[in-house]
Coordinates of C-alpha atoms in Angstrom, one line a residue:
Chain R
X749 CA 13.7 -44.7 -10.8
X750 CA 10.1 -44.0 -10.5
X751 CA 7.8 -44.6 -13.5
X752 CA 5.6 -41.8 -14.4
X753 CA 2.1 -41.6 -13.0
X754 CA 0.7 -41.9 -16.5
X755 CA 2.2 -45.3 -17.0
X756 CA 1.0 -46.4 -13.6
X757 CA -2.6 -45.5 -14.6
X758 CA -2.6 -48.0 -17.4
X759 CA -2.9 -51.7 -16.3
X760 CA -1.1 -54.4 -18.2
X761 CA -3.0 -55.5 -21.4
X762 CA -5.6 -58.2 -20.8
X763 CA -4.5 -59.7 -24.1
X764 CA -1.0 -59.9 -22.8
X765 CA -2.1 -61.9 -19.8
X766 CA -4.0 -64.3 -22.1
X767 CA -1.0 -64.5 -24.4
X768 CA 1.1 -65.7 -21.5
X769 CA -1.4 -68.3 -20.7
X770 CA -1.5 -69.5 -24.3
X771 CA 2.3 -69.7 -24.4
X772 CA 2.3 -72.3 -21.7
X773 CA 0.2 -74.7 -23.7
X774 CA 1.7 -76.8 -26.6
X775 CA 0.0 -77.0 -30.0
X776 CA -2.4 -74.2 -29.4
X777 CA -4.8 -73.6 -32.2
X778 CA -5.2 -69.9 -32.0
X779 CA -8.3 -68.0 -32.9
X780 CA -6.9 -65.1 -30.9
X781 CA -4.6 -63.6 -33.5
X782 CA -5.1 -60.1 -34.8
X783 CA -3.0 -60.5 -37.8
X784 CA -3.3 -62.1 -41.2
X785 CA -2.0 -65.7 -41.7
X786 CA -1.1 -64.6 -45.3
X787 CA 2.3 -63.3 -46.2
X788 CA 2.9 -59.9 -47.8
X789 CA 2.5 -60.0 -51.6
X790 CA 5.7 -61.4 -53.2
X791 CA 6.1 -58.3 -55.4
X792 CA 6.1 -56.1 -52.3
X793 CA 8.7 -58.3 -50.6
X794 CA 10.8 -58.2 -53.8
X795 CA 10.6 -54.4 -53.7
X796 CA 11.9 -54.4 -50.2
X797 CA 14.7 -56.7 -51.1
X798 CA 15.5 -54.6 -54.1
X799 CA 15.6 -51.4 -52.1
X800 CA 18.2 -53.1 -49.7
X801 CA 20.3 -54.3 -52.6
X802 CA 20.3 -50.8 -54.0
X803 CA 21.5 -49.5 -50.6
X804 CA 18.3 -47.6 -49.8
X805 CA 19.0 -47.7 -46.1
X806 CA 18.9 -44.0 -45.2
X807 CA 16.2 -41.9 -43.5
X808 CA 13.5 -40.7 -45.8
X809 CA 11.7 -37.4 -45.4
X810 CA 10.0 -37.2 -42.0
X811 CA 6.6 -37.5 -43.5
X812 CA 7.6 -40.4 -45.7
X813 CA 8.8 -40.8 -49.2
X814 CA 7.1 -38.4 -51.6
X815 CA 6.4 -41.2 -54.1
X816 CA 4.7 -43.2 -51.3
X817 CA 2.6 -40.2 -50.2
X818 CA 1.6 -39.6 -53.8
X819 CA 0.6 -43.2 -54.1
X820 CA -1.3 -43.2 -50.8
X821 CA -3.2 -40.0 -51.9
X822 CA -4.1 -41.6 -55.3
X823 CA -5.2 -44.8 -53.5
X824 CA -7.5 -43.3 -50.9
X825 CA -9.0 -41.1 -53.5
X826 CA -9.8 -44.1 -55.7
X827 CA -11.0 -46.4 -53.0
X828 CA -12.6 -44.3 -50.4
X829 CA -13.3 -41.0 -52.1
X830 CA -10.8 -39.2 -49.8
X831 CA -9.0 -36.3 -51.3
X832 CA -5.7 -35.4 -49.5
X833 CA -2.7 -33.3 -50.5
X834 CA 0.3 -35.7 -50.3
X835 CA 2.6 -32.8 -49.3
X836 CA 0.5 -31.3 -46.6
X837 CA -2.0 -33.7 -45.4
X838 CA -0.4 -37.2 -45.1
X839 CA 2.2 -38.5 -42.7
X840 CA 3.7 -42.0 -43.0
X841 CA 4.3 -43.7 -39.7
X842 CA 5.6 -47.0 -38.2
X843 CA 2.3 -48.7 -38.4
X844 CA -1.1 -47.2 -37.8
X845 CA -0.4 -47.6 -34.1
X846 CA 2.2 -45.0 -34.2
X847 CA -0.1 -42.7 -36.1
X848 CA -2.7 -43.1 -33.5
X849 CA -0.3 -42.5 -30.6
X850 CA 1.1 -39.4 -32.3
X851 CA -2.4 -38.1 -33.1
X852 CA -3.4 -38.3 -29.4
X853 CA -0.2 -36.5 -28.4
X854 CA -0.7 -33.9 -31.1
X855 CA -4.4 -33.2 -30.3
X856 CA -5.0 -33.9 -26.7
X857 CA -4.1 -31.5 -23.9
X858 CA -3.9 -32.5 -20.3
X859 CA -7.4 -33.0 -19.0
X860 CA -9.0 -33.2 -22.4
X861 CA -11.7 -35.8 -22.6
X862 CA -11.6 -38.3 -25.4
X863 CA -14.7 -40.5 -26.1
X864 CA -13.7 -44.0 -27.2
X865 CA -16.4 -46.1 -28.8
X866 CA -16.0 -49.6 -27.4
X867 CA -15.4 -52.5 -27.6
X868 CA -12.4 -51.6 -29.8
X869 CA -8.7 -52.0 -30.3
X870 CA -7.0 -52.1 -26.9
X871 CA -4.5 -49.2 -27.5
X872 CA -6.9 -46.2 -27.6
X873 CA -7.6 -45.8 -23.9
X874 CA -3.9 -46.1 -22.9
X875 CA -3.0 -43.8 -25.8
X876 CA -5.3 -41.1 -24.4
X877 CA -3.9 -41.6 -20.9
X878 CA -0.3 -41.4 -22.1
X879 CA -1.2 -38.2 -23.9
X880 CA -2.5 -36.8 -20.6
X881 CA -6.1 -37.0 -21.6
X882 CA -9.1 -38.5 -19.9
X883 CA -10.8 -41.4 -21.7
X884 CA -14.5 -41.6 -21.8
X885 CA -15.7 -45.1 -22.6
X886 CA -18.7 -45.3 -24.8
X887 CA -20.0 -48.8 -25.1
X888 CA -21.8 -49.9 -28.2
X889 CA -24.6 -52.5 -27.8
X890 CA -25.2 -55.8 -29.4
X891 CA -28.8 -54.7 -29.9
X892 CA -27.4 -52.1 -32.3
X893 CA -25.1 -54.7 -33.9
X894 CA -22.2 -52.9 -32.1
X895 CA -22.7 -49.8 -34.3
X896 CA -22.3 -46.5 -32.6
X897 CA -25.5 -44.4 -32.3
X898 CA -26.0 -40.7 -31.3
X899 CA -28.3 -42.0 -28.5
X900 CA -25.5 -43.9 -26.9
X901 CA -23.1 -40.9 -27.4
X902 CA -25.7 -38.7 -25.6
X903 CA -26.3 -41.3 -22.9
X904 CA -22.6 -41.2 -22.0
X905 CA -22.3 -37.4 -22.3
X906 CA -19.9 -37.7 -25.2
X907 CA -21.0 -34.3 -26.4
X908 CA -18.9 -32.8 -23.6
X909 CA -15.8 -34.6 -24.9
X910 CA -13.1 -33.0 -27.1
X911 CA -12.6 -35.9 -29.4
X912 CA -14.2 -39.2 -30.4
X913 CA -12.3 -42.3 -31.5
X914 CA -14.0 -44.7 -34.0
X915 CA -12.8 -48.0 -35.3
X916 CA -14.9 -49.3 -38.2
X917 CA -14.6 -52.0 -39.6
X918 CA -14.3 -52.9 -35.9
X919 CA -11.8 -54.9 -34.0
X920 CA -13.1 -57.0 -32.1
X921 CA -16.7 -57.2 -33.3
X922 CA -16.4 -57.2 -37.0
X923 CA -19.1 -54.5 -37.2
X924 CA -19.0 -51.9 -40.0
X925 CA -20.9 -48.7 -40.3
X926 CA -22.5 -47.6 -43.5
X927 CA -22.7 -44.0 -44.8
X928 CA -26.3 -43.8 -43.5
X929 CA -25.3 -45.1 -40.1
X930 CA -22.3 -42.7 -39.9
X931 CA -24.3 -39.6 -40.9
X932 CA -25.9 -39.1 -37.5
X933 CA -22.5 -39.6 -35.8
X934 CA -21.1 -36.9 -38.1
X935 CA -24.0 -34.7 -37.2
X936 CA -23.2 -35.3 -33.5
X937 CA -19.5 -34.5 -34.0
X938 CA -20.3 -31.3 -35.8
X939 CA -22.9 -30.2 -33.3
X940 CA -20.6 -30.8 -30.3
X941 CA -17.4 -29.6 -32.1
X942 CA -15.7 -33.0 -31.7
X943 CA -12.5 -34.0 -33.4
X944 CA -12.9 -37.5 -34.8
X945 CA -10.0 -40.0 -34.8
X946 CA -11.1 -42.7 -37.2
X947 CA -9.1 -45.9 -37.3
X948 CA -9.8 -47.5 -40.7
X949 CA -7.0 -50.1 -40.8
X950 CA -9.6 -52.8 -41.8
X951 CA -11.1 -50.7 -44.5
X952 CA -10.1 -53.2 -47.2
X953 CA -11.7 -56.0 -45.4
X954 CA -15.4 -55.7 -45.8
X955 CA -17.7 -58.3 -47.1
X956 CA -20.7 -57.1 -49.1
X957 CA -20.6 -53.4 -48.3
X958 CA -17.9 -51.1 -49.4
X959 CA -16.1 -49.1 -46.7
X960 CA -17.2 -45.5 -46.0
X961 CA -14.8 -43.1 -44.3
X962 CA -16.5 -40.7 -41.9
X963 CA -14.2 -38.0 -43.4
X964 CA -16.2 -38.1 -46.6
X965 CA -19.3 -36.9 -44.9
X966 CA -20.2 -33.2 -45.2
X967 CA -18.2 -31.0 -42.9
X968 CA -16.2 -33.9 -41.5
X969 CA -12.9 -33.7 -43.4
X970 CA -11.7 -30.7 -41.5
X971 CA -12.4 -32.3 -38.1
X972 CA -11.2 -35.9 -38.8
X973 CA -7.9 -37.7 -38.6
X974 CA -8.1 -41.0 -40.6
X975 CA -5.7 -43.8 -39.8
X976 CA -4.8 -46.6 -42.2
X977 CA -1.9 -48.8 -43.0
X978 CA -0.6 -51.9 -44.7
X979 CA -0.7 -54.4 -41.9
X980 CA -4.1 -55.9 -42.5
X981 CA -5.0 -55.4 -46.1
X982 CA -1.5 -56.4 -47.4
X983 CA -0.5 -58.8 -44.6
X984 CA 2.5 -56.6 -43.8
X985 CA 2.2 -56.5 -40.0
X986 CA 5.9 -57.0 -39.3
X987 CA 6.9 -54.2 -41.7
X988 CA 5.2 -51.7 -39.5
X989 CA 3.9 -49.1 -41.9
X990 CA 0.8 -46.9 -41.6
X991 CA -0.3 -43.4 -42.3
X992 CA -2.6 -40.6 -41.1
X993 CA -4.7 -38.3 -43.2
X994 CA -5.7 -35.0 -41.8
X995 CA -5.9 -31.3 -42.5
X996 CA -2.5 -29.5 -42.8
X997 CA -2.4 -28.0 -39.3
X998 CA -3.0 -31.4 -37.7
X999 CA -0.5 -33.2 -39.9
X1000 CA 2.1 -30.5 -39.1
X1001 CA 1.5 -31.0 -35.3
X1002 CA 1.7 -34.8 -35.7
X1003 CA 4.8 -34.6 -37.8
X1004 CA 6.5 -32.4 -35.1
X1005 CA 6.2 -35.3 -32.7
X1006 CA 6.9 -38.0 -35.3
X1007 CA 10.1 -36.3 -36.5
X1008 CA 11.5 -36.1 -32.9
X1009 CA 10.5 -39.5 -31.8
X1010 CA 10.9 -41.7 -34.9
X1011 CA 12.5 -39.4 -37.5
X1012 CA 10.9 -41.4 -40.3
X1013 CA 9.2 -44.7 -40.9
X1014 CA 11.4 -47.6 -41.9
X1015 CA 12.7 -47.0 -45.4
X1016 CA 12.6 -50.7 -46.5
X1017 CA 9.0 -50.9 -45.5
X1018 CA 8.1 -47.8 -47.4
X1019 CA 9.5 -49.3 -50.6
X1020 CA 7.4 -52.5 -49.9
X1021 CA 4.3 -50.4 -49.3
X1022 CA 4.8 -48.4 -52.5
X1023 CA 4.9 -51.6 -54.5
X1024 CA 1.9 -53.0 -52.6
X1025 CA -0.2 -50.0 -53.6
X1026 CA 1.0 -50.3 -57.2
X1027 CA 0.8 -54.1 -57.6
X1028 CA -1.1 -55.6 -54.6
X1029 CA -4.7 -55.4 -55.7
X1030 CA -5.0 -59.0 -56.8
X1031 CA -3.4 -60.2 -53.6
X1032 CA -5.8 -58.1 -51.5
X1033 CA -8.8 -59.5 -53.5
X1034 CA -7.6 -63.0 -53.0
X1035 CA -7.1 -62.6 -49.2
X1036 CA -10.5 -60.9 -48.9
X1037 CA -12.1 -63.9 -50.7
X1038 CA -10.5 -66.3 -48.4
X1039 CA -11.5 -64.3 -45.3
X1040 CA -15.0 -64.1 -46.5
X1041 CA -15.3 -67.9 -46.8
X1042 CA -13.8 -68.4 -43.4
X1043 CA -16.2 -65.8 -42.0
X1044 CA -19.2 -67.7 -43.4
X1045 CA -17.7 -71.0 -42.1
X1046 CA -17.3 -69.7 -38.5
X1047 CA -20.6 -67.9 -38.4
X1048 CA -22.3 -71.1 -39.7
X1049 CA -20.5 -73.3 -37.1
X1050 CA -21.5 -71.0 -34.2
X1051 CA -25.1 -71.0 -35.4
X1052 CA -25.0 -74.9 -35.5
X1053 CA -23.7 -74.8 -31.9
X1054 CA -26.6 -72.6 -30.9
X1055 CA -24.2 -69.7 -29.9
X1056 CA -25.5 -66.3 -30.7
X1057 CA -23.2 -64.3 -33.0
X1058 CA -24.2 -61.3 -34.9
X1059 CA -23.3 -61.2 -38.6
X1060 CA -19.9 -59.5 -38.7
X1061 CA -19.3 -57.7 -42.0
X1062 CA -15.8 -56.6 -41.7
X1063 CA -12.2 -57.1 -40.4
X1064 CA -11.4 -60.8 -39.6
X1065 CA -13.2 -61.3 -36.3
X1066 CA -16.6 -62.6 -35.1
X1067 CA -17.8 -61.7 -31.6
X1068 CA -20.1 -64.5 -30.3
X1069 CA -21.7 -64.5 -27.0
X1070 CA -19.8 -66.5 -24.4
X1071 CA -21.5 -69.9 -23.7
X1072 CA -20.8 -69.2 -20.0
X1073 CA -21.7 -66.0 -18.2
X1074 CA -18.1 -65.4 -17.4
X1075 CA -16.4 -65.1 -20.8
X1076 CA -12.9 -65.0 -19.2
X1077 CA -13.5 -68.2 -17.3
X1078 CA -14.8 -69.8 -20.5
X1079 CA -11.8 -68.7 -22.6
X1080 CA -9.4 -69.9 -19.9
X1081 CA -11.1 -73.3 -19.6
X1082 CA -11.3 -73.7 -23.4
X1083 CA -7.6 -72.9 -23.7
X1084 CA -6.7 -75.2 -20.9
X1085 CA -8.8 -78.2 -21.9
X1086 CA -8.7 -78.0 -25.7
X1087 CA -5.8 -75.8 -26.6
X1088 CA -8.1 -73.4 -28.5
X1089 CA -7.3 -69.8 -27.8
X1090 CA -10.0 -67.1 -28.1
X1091 CA -9.9 -63.8 -26.4
X1092 CA -12.5 -62.7 -23.8
X1093 CA -14.4 -59.7 -25.1
X1094 CA -14.1 -57.5 -22.0
X1095 CA -10.4 -57.1 -22.9
X1096 CA -11.6 -54.7 -25.6
X1097 CA -13.5 -52.5 -23.2
X1098 CA -17.0 -51.5 -22.3
X1099 CA -19.7 -53.4 -24.2
X1100 CA -17.5 -56.4 -24.8
X1101 CA -18.4 -58.3 -21.6
X1102 CA -19.9 -61.7 -22.0
X1103 CA -18.5 -62.1 -25.5
X1104 CA -15.5 -63.7 -27.1
X1105 CA -13.3 -62.4 -29.9
X1106 CA -12.8 -65.2 -32.5
X1107 CA -10.3 -64.4 -35.3
X1108 CA -10.6 -66.2 -38.6
X1109 CA -7.2 -65.0 -39.7
X1110 CA -6.0 -68.6 -39.5
X1111 CA -6.2 -71.4 -42.0
X1112 CA -9.4 -73.3 -42.7
X1113 CA -8.0 -76.6 -41.5
X1114 CA -7.2 -75.1 -38.1
X1115 CA -10.6 -73.3 -38.0
X1116 CA -12.3 -76.6 -38.8
X1117 CA -10.4 -78.4 -36.0
X1118 CA -10.8 -75.5 -33.5
X1119 CA -14.6 -75.4 -34.0
X1120 CA -14.8 -79.2 -33.6
X1121 CA -12.9 -78.9 -30.3
X1122 CA -15.2 -76.1 -29.2
X1123 CA -18.2 -78.3 -30.0
X1124 CA -16.8 -81.2 -28.1
X1125 CA -15.9 -78.9 -25.2
X1126 CA -19.5 -77.7 -25.0
X1127 CA -20.8 -81.2 -25.0
Chain P
X687 CA -19.7 -65.0 -57.3
X688 CA -22.4 -67.7 -57.8
X689 CA -22.6 -70.8 -55.6
X690 CA -21.4 -72.8 -58.6
X691 CA -18.3 -70.7 -59.1
X692 CA -17.6 -70.6 -55.4
X693 CA -17.9 -74.4 -55.2
X694 CA -15.6 -74.8 -58.2
X695 CA -13.0 -72.5 -56.7
X696 CA -13.1 -74.2 -53.4
X697 CA -12.8 -77.7 -54.9
X698 CA -9.8 -76.6 -56.9
X699 CA -8.1 -75.6 -53.6
X700 CA -9.1 -78.7 -51.8
X701 CA -11.2 -81.5 -53.4
X702 CA -11.8 -83.0 -50.0
X703 CA -14.1 -80.3 -48.7
X704 CA -17.2 -82.0 -47.4
X705 CA -20.5 -80.9 -48.8
X706 CA -21.4 -79.6 -45.3
X707 CA -18.2 -77.5 -45.3
X708 CA -18.8 -76.2 -48.8
X709 CA -22.3 -75.1 -47.7
X710 CA -20.8 -73.3 -44.7
X711 CA -18.1 -71.7 -46.8
X712 CA -20.5 -70.4 -49.4
X713 CA -23.4 -69.6 -47.2
X714 CA -25.6 -71.9 -49.3
X715 CA -27.8 -74.9 -48.5
X716 CA -26.2 -78.4 -48.7
X717 CA -28.7 -79.3 -51.4
X718 CA -27.6 -76.3 -53.5
X719 CA -24.0 -77.4 -53.2
X720 CA -24.9 -80.9 -54.2
X721 CA -26.8 -79.7 -57.2
X722 CA -24.0 -77.5 -58.2
X723 CA -21.5 -80.3 -58.0
X724 CA -23.8 -82.7 -59.9
X725 CA -24.2 -80.1 -62.7
X726 CA -20.4 -79.4 -62.9
X727 CA -19.7 -83.1 -63.1
X728 CA -22.5 -83.8 -65.6
X729 CA -21.3 -80.9 -67.9
X730 CA -17.8 -82.2 -67.8
X731 CA -16.5 -79.1 -66.1
X732 CA -15.2 -81.2 -63.2
X733 CA -13.4 -84.1 -64.8
X734 CA -12.1 -85.8 -61.7
X735 CA -10.7 -85.3 -58.2
X736 CA -7.1 -85.8 -57.2
X737 CA -4.4 -85.3 -54.6
X738 CA -1.3 -83.1 -54.9
X739 CA 1.4 -85.6 -53.9
X740 CA 5.1 -85.0 -53.1
X741 CA 6.3 -88.4 -54.4
X742 CA 9.8 -87.9 -52.9
X743 CA 8.2 -88.7 -49.6
X744 CA 7.0 -92.1 -50.8
X745 CA 8.8 -95.4 -51.0
X746 CA 8.2 -95.8 -54.8
X747 CA 8.9 -92.4 -56.2
X748 CA 8.1 -92.7 -59.9
X749 CA 10.2 -91.2 -62.7
X750 CA 8.5 -88.4 -64.5
X751 CA 9.4 -86.6 -67.6
X752 CA 8.1 -83.8 -69.9
X753 CA 8.3 -84.8 -73.5
X754 CA 8.1 -82.2 -76.2
X755 CA 6.6 -83.5 -79.4
X756 CA 6.6 -81.9 -82.9
X757 CA 4.1 -83.1 -85.4
X758 CA 3.2 -82.6 -89.0
X759 CA -0.5 -82.5 -90.0
X760 CA -2.1 -83.6 -93.2
X761 CA -5.7 -83.3 -94.6
X762 CA -6.9 -86.4 -92.8
X763 CA -5.1 -85.9 -89.5
X764 CA -5.5 -83.0 -87.1
X765 CA -4.1 -82.3 -83.6
X766 CA -7.1 -83.9 -82.0
X767 CA -6.5 -87.1 -83.8
X768 CA -2.9 -87.3 -82.6
X769 CA -3.8 -86.2 -79.1
X770 CA -6.5 -88.9 -79.0
X771 CA -3.9 -91.6 -79.9
X772 CA -1.3 -90.3 -77.4
X773 CA -3.6 -89.7 -74.5
X774 CA -4.7 -93.4 -74.4
X775 CA -1.2 -94.5 -73.2
X776 CA -1.4 -95.1 -69.5
X777 CA 2.1 -93.6 -69.1
X778 CA 0.8 -90.2 -70.3
X779 CA -0.2 -88.2 -67.3
X780 CA -1.0 -85.0 -69.1
X781 CA -1.1 -83.9 -72.7
X782 CA -1.4 -80.3 -73.8
X783 CA -1.3 -78.6 -77.2
X784 CA 1.0 -75.5 -76.8
X785 CA 2.2 -72.6 -78.8
X786 CA 5.9 -72.1 -79.4
X787 CA 8.8 -74.3 -80.6
X788 CA 6.9 -77.6 -80.3
X789 CA 3.3 -78.7 -80.5
X790 CA 2.5 -81.1 -77.7
X791 CA 3.7 -81.0 -74.1
X792 CA 3.4 -84.5 -72.7
X793 CA 3.8 -85.5 -69.1
X794 CA 5.0 -89.1 -68.7
X795 CA 5.2 -91.2 -65.7
X796 CA 6.9 -94.6 -65.3
X797 CA 8.8 -96.7 -62.8
X798 CA 12.3 -96.1 -64.3
X799 CA 14.2 -93.9 -66.7
X800 CA 14.5 -96.9 -68.9
X801 CA 10.8 -97.3 -69.0
X802 CA 10.3 -93.7 -70.0
X803 CA 13.0 -94.0 -72.7
X804 CA 11.5 -97.1 -74.1
X805 CA 8.0 -95.6 -74.0
X806 CA 9.1 -92.6 -75.9
X807 CA 11.3 -94.4 -78.5
X808 CA 9.0 -97.4 -79.0
X809 CA 5.5 -95.9 -78.6
X810 CA 5.6 -92.1 -79.2
X811 CA 8.3 -91.6 -81.8
X812 CA 6.9 -94.2 -84.2
X813 CA 3.6 -92.4 -84.5
X814 CA 3.7 -91.3 -88.2
X815 CA 2.8 -87.7 -87.6
X816 CA 5.4 -87.1 -84.9
X817 CA 8.6 -85.7 -86.4
X818 CA 10.7 -85.0 -83.2
X819 CA 10.6 -85.7 -79.5
X820 CA 12.7 -84.1 -76.7
X821 CA 12.6 -85.7 -73.3
X822 CA 13.2 -83.7 -70.1
X823 CA 13.4 -85.7 -66.9
X824 CA 11.9 -84.0 -63.9
X825 CA 14.5 -83.6 -61.2
X826 CA 12.6 -81.9 -58.5
X827 CA 9.1 -80.4 -57.9
X828 CA 8.9 -77.2 -56.0
X829 CA 5.3 -76.3 -56.7
X830 CA 2.4 -78.2 -58.2
X831 CA -1.2 -77.2 -58.7
X832 CA -0.6 -74.1 -56.7
X833 CA 0.9 -76.0 -53.7
X834 CA 4.5 -75.3 -52.7
X835 CA 6.5 -78.3 -51.6
X836 CA 9.1 -76.5 -49.5
X837 CA 9.5 -77.7 -45.9
X838 CA 8.6 -75.3 -43.1
X839 CA 6.9 -72.9 -45.5
X840 CA 3.6 -73.0 -43.6
X841 CA 5.0 -72.6 -40.1
X842 CA 2.8 -70.2 -38.1
X843 CA 5.0 -68.4 -35.6
X844 CA 2.6 -65.5 -35.0
X845 CA 1.7 -64.7 -31.4
X846 CA -1.0 -67.0 -30.2
X847 CA -3.0 -64.0 -29.0
X848 CA -2.5 -60.5 -30.3
X849 CA -4.3 -57.2 -30.5

């Protein structure tokens, strides 16, 4: 058998290689994790258990249970001022990752160019390639606090692209973009007729500034697909539940792929998600409080170590400059000699070179110990 | 949340946080943290610092009991007077006035069931205002002060590195 040319174009994930290195070492303290160390709210888990006890083990509607879509619509309206019709403009997927993949396949034709603001989540570029498109990497700069600017878009000829992928709050930098900062990006998208794919999976995790979705800016709703899900805010990574919000034509196209490839998102997870939306607010608030404390702790420790690190305001990562010019060599040596795992920034694409992604989605005791080991390693 | 409230919340989670760590966690100066703690102690908001202990893992696991106490009051004697008298006994770990079928919920700790029984029958029951006691011996603790005691609960089997 001969694998397709598309799969050959995508190299193995840099994270995967690092994961394998980390697996060889015992007692790793990992600051490389991209998932919460909390557990899903008990009420949501109970709802999942209850759904199983009641025998709710069948497929749901392709787009997801109507109750869940109603709850999602109400939730995004309340939190992010996004108004979507639950019957026509929402599809529930197996994690936001599936939603992103399906969106690429639904919107990208062979040869279409898709601008991807980087550094960012590692799946966008492969997703574009798997859909037959051509990724255009647009690096954000530390000088801009890793926020995307129209100047950078212009400099990389993103106006000639067909679509633009955004990820704010950002993995791996922790950068957010305010309404004022998104406005010129929206102008650029409208001016150049770009479809915007906005991954907002970390929307609940901002510290000090509320999340703004680019879809709420004038003229953007009709050209934006918003991705969100339950993995980060509700610590439900393993339940694999996400969703996409978009105008009806786009959701119909996405659902056409989704219904043939997945039929419907896992039913048990949908019941958990429904409960999380109805009863999970206090758990989200508590987790956000804990993340914010850890964020301050890690930023403070890097400052004490004299390592430059811009003030991350969202997600659960900070993105310090590597103490060595070669971030990958530093991360490998750190892992090898201290057992502390961090991820070199270039794994996340252009603009990430010379940095490290440090996750604070791990307990404070481990964070304290890991930072002490980094300090000793640097000495 | 003010620095004072943040410090209080953090100390409730872990009273061993160092002042330096409290400063890092709250984005405050160490001097601000010290001042906040001093104020909280002086105002009697913070009454002490303790550990959450799973006594089953020690060699001298004490016997603990919850004792329900019913009382009658008169013009000269109020709940506070009775509480003041009961709280002085070293065997009493905790004492709370509660609503419901009884008045005081008293946590008692001693070296043996016999000691607990003797304490209740010889020291508590004879208090003139106490009309009835019901003693419940603690058989197992699963959660205390927000900390769960189950083994393996905190195992982290996430991927060491993930997207």
